[in-house]
Tab-separated table of N, CA and C in Angstrom:
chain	number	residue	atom	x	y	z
X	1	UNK	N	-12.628	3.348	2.784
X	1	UNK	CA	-13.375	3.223	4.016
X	1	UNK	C	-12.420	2.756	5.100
X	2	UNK	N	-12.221	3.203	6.445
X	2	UNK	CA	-11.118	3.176	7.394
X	2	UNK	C	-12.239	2.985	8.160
X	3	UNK	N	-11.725	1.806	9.012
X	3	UNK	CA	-12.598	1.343	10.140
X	3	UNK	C	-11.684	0.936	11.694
X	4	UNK	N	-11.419	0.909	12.509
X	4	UNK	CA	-10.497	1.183	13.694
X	4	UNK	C	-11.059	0.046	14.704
X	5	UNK	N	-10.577	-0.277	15.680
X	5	UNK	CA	-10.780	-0.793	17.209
X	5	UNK	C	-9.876	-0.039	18.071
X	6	UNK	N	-9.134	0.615	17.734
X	6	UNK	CA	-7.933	1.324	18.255
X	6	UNK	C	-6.920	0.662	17.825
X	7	UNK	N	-5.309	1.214	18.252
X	7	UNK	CA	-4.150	0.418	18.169
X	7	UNK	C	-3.533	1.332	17.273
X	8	UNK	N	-2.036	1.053	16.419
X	8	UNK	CA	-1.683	1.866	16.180
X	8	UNK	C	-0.884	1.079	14.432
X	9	UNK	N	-2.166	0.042	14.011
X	9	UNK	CA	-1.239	-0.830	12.773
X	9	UNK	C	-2.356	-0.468	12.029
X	10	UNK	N	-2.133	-0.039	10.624
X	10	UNK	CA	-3.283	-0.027	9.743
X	10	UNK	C	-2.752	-1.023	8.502
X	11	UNK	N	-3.857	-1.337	8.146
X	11	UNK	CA	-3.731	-2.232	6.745
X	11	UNK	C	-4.030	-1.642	5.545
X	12	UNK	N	-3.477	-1.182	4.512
X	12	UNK	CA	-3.916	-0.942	3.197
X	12	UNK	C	-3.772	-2.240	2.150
X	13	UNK	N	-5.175	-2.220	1.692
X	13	UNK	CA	-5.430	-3.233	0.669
X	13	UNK	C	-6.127	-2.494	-0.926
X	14	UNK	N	-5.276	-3.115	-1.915
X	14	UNK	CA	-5.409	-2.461	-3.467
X	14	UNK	C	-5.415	-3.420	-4.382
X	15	UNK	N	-6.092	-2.962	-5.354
X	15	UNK	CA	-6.286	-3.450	-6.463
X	15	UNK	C	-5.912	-3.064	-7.622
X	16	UNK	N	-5.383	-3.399	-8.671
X	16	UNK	CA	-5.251	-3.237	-9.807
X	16	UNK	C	-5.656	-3.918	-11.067
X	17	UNK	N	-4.743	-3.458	-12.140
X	17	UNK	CA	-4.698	-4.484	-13.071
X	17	UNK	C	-3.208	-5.251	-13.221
X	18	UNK	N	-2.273	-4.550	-12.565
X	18	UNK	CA	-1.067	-5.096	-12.554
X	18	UNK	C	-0.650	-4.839	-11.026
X	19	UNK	N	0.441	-5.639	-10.842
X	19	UNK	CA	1.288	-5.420	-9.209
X	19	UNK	C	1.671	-3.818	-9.270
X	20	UNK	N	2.252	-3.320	-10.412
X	20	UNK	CA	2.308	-1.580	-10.322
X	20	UNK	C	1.377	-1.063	-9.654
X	21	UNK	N	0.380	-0.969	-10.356
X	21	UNK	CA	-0.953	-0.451	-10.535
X	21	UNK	C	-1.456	-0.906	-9.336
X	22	UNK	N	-1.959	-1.776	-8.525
X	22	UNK	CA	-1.519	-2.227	-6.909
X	22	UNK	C	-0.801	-1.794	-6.319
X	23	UNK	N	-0.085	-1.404	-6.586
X	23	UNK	CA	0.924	-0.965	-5.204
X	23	UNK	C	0.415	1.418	-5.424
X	24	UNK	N	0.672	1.691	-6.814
X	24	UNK	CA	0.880	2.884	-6.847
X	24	UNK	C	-1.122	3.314	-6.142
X	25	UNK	N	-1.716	2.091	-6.459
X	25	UNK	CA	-3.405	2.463	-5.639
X	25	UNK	C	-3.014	2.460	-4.344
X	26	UNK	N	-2.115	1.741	-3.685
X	26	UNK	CA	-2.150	1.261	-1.912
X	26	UNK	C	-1.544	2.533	-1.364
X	27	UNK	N	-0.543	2.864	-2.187
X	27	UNK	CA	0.664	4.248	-1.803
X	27	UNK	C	-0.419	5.325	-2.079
X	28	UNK	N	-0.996	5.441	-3.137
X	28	UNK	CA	-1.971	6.967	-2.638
X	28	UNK	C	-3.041	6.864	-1.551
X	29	UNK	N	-3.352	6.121	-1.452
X	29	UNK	CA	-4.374	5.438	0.091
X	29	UNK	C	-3.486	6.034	1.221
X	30	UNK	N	-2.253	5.293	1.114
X	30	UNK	CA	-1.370	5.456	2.666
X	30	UNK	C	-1.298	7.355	2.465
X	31	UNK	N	-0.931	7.948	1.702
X	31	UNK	CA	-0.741	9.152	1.451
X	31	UNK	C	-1.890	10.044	1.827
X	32	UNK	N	-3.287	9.573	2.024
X	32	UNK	CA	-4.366	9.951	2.506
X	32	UNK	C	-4.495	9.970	4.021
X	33	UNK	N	-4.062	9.136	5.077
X	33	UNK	CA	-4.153	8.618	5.703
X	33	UNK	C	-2.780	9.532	6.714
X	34	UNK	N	-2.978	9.877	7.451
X	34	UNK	CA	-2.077	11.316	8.637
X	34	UNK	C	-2.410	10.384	9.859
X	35	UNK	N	-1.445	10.343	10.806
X	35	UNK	CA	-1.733	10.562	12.239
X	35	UNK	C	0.177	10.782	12.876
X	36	UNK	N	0.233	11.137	13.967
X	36	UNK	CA	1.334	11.228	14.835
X	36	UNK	C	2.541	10.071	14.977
X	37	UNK	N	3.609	10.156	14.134
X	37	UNK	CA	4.256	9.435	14.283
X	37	UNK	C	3.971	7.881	13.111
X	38	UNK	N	3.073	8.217	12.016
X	38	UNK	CA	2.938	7.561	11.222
X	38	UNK	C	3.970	7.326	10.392
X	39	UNK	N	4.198	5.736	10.173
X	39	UNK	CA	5.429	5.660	9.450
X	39	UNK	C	4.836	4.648	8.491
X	40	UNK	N	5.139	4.385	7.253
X	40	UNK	CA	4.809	3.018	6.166
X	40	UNK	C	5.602	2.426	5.197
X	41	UNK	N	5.583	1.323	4.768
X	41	UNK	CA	7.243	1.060	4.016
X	41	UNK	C	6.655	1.037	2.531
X	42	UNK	N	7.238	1.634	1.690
X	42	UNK	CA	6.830	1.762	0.653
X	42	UNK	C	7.336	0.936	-0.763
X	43	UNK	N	8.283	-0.255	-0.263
X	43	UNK	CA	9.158	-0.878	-0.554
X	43	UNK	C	8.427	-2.607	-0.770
X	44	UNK	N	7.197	-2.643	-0.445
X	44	UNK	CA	6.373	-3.969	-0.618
X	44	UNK	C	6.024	-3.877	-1.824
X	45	UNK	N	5.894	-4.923	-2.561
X	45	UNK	CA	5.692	-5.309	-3.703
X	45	UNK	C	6.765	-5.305	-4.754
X	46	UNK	N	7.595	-5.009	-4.806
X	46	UNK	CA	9.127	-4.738	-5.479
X	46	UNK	C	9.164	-5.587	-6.275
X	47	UNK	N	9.562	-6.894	-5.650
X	47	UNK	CA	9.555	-7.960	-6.344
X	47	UNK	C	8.889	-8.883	-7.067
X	48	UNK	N	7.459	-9.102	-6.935
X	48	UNK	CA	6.323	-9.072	-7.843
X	48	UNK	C	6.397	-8.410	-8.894
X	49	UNK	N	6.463	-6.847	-8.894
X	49	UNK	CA	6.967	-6.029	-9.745
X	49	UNK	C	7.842	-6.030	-10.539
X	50	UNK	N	9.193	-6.507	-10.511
X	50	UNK	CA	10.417	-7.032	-11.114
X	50	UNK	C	9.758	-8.753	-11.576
X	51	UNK	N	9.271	-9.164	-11.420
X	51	UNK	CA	8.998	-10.624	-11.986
X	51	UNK	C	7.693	-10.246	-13.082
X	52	UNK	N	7.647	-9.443	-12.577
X	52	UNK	CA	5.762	-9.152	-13.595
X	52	UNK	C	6.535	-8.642	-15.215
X	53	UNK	N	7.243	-7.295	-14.456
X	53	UNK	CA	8.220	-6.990	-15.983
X	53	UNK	C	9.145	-8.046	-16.550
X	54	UNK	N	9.669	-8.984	-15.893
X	54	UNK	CA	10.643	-10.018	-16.452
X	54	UNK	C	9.382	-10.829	-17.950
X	55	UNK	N	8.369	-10.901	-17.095
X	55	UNK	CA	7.358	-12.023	-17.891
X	55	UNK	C	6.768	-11.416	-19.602
């Protein structure tokens, strides 16, 4: 569900069962999601990720 006021920052929020599984839900969301000059870093959660596998 995408809800707006205008502006040009969107938030994706995910859930999983793991930080993977969180992040690979948030990245197909952003992958849904088109407009002009859209850019997103796909590089959040990394490190959660690397500590989750350490454990």
């Amino acid at each position: 569900h995408i809800v707006t006021s205008g502006g040009r920052v969107l938030c994706v929020t995910a859930l999983g069962d793991s930080v993977l599984e969180a992040q690979i839900n948030a990245l197909e969301v952003c992958g849904q999601v088109t407009f002009t000059g859209m850019q997103y870093r796909s590089d959040i959660g990394y490190r959660a990720i690397a500590r989750e596998k350490a454990e």
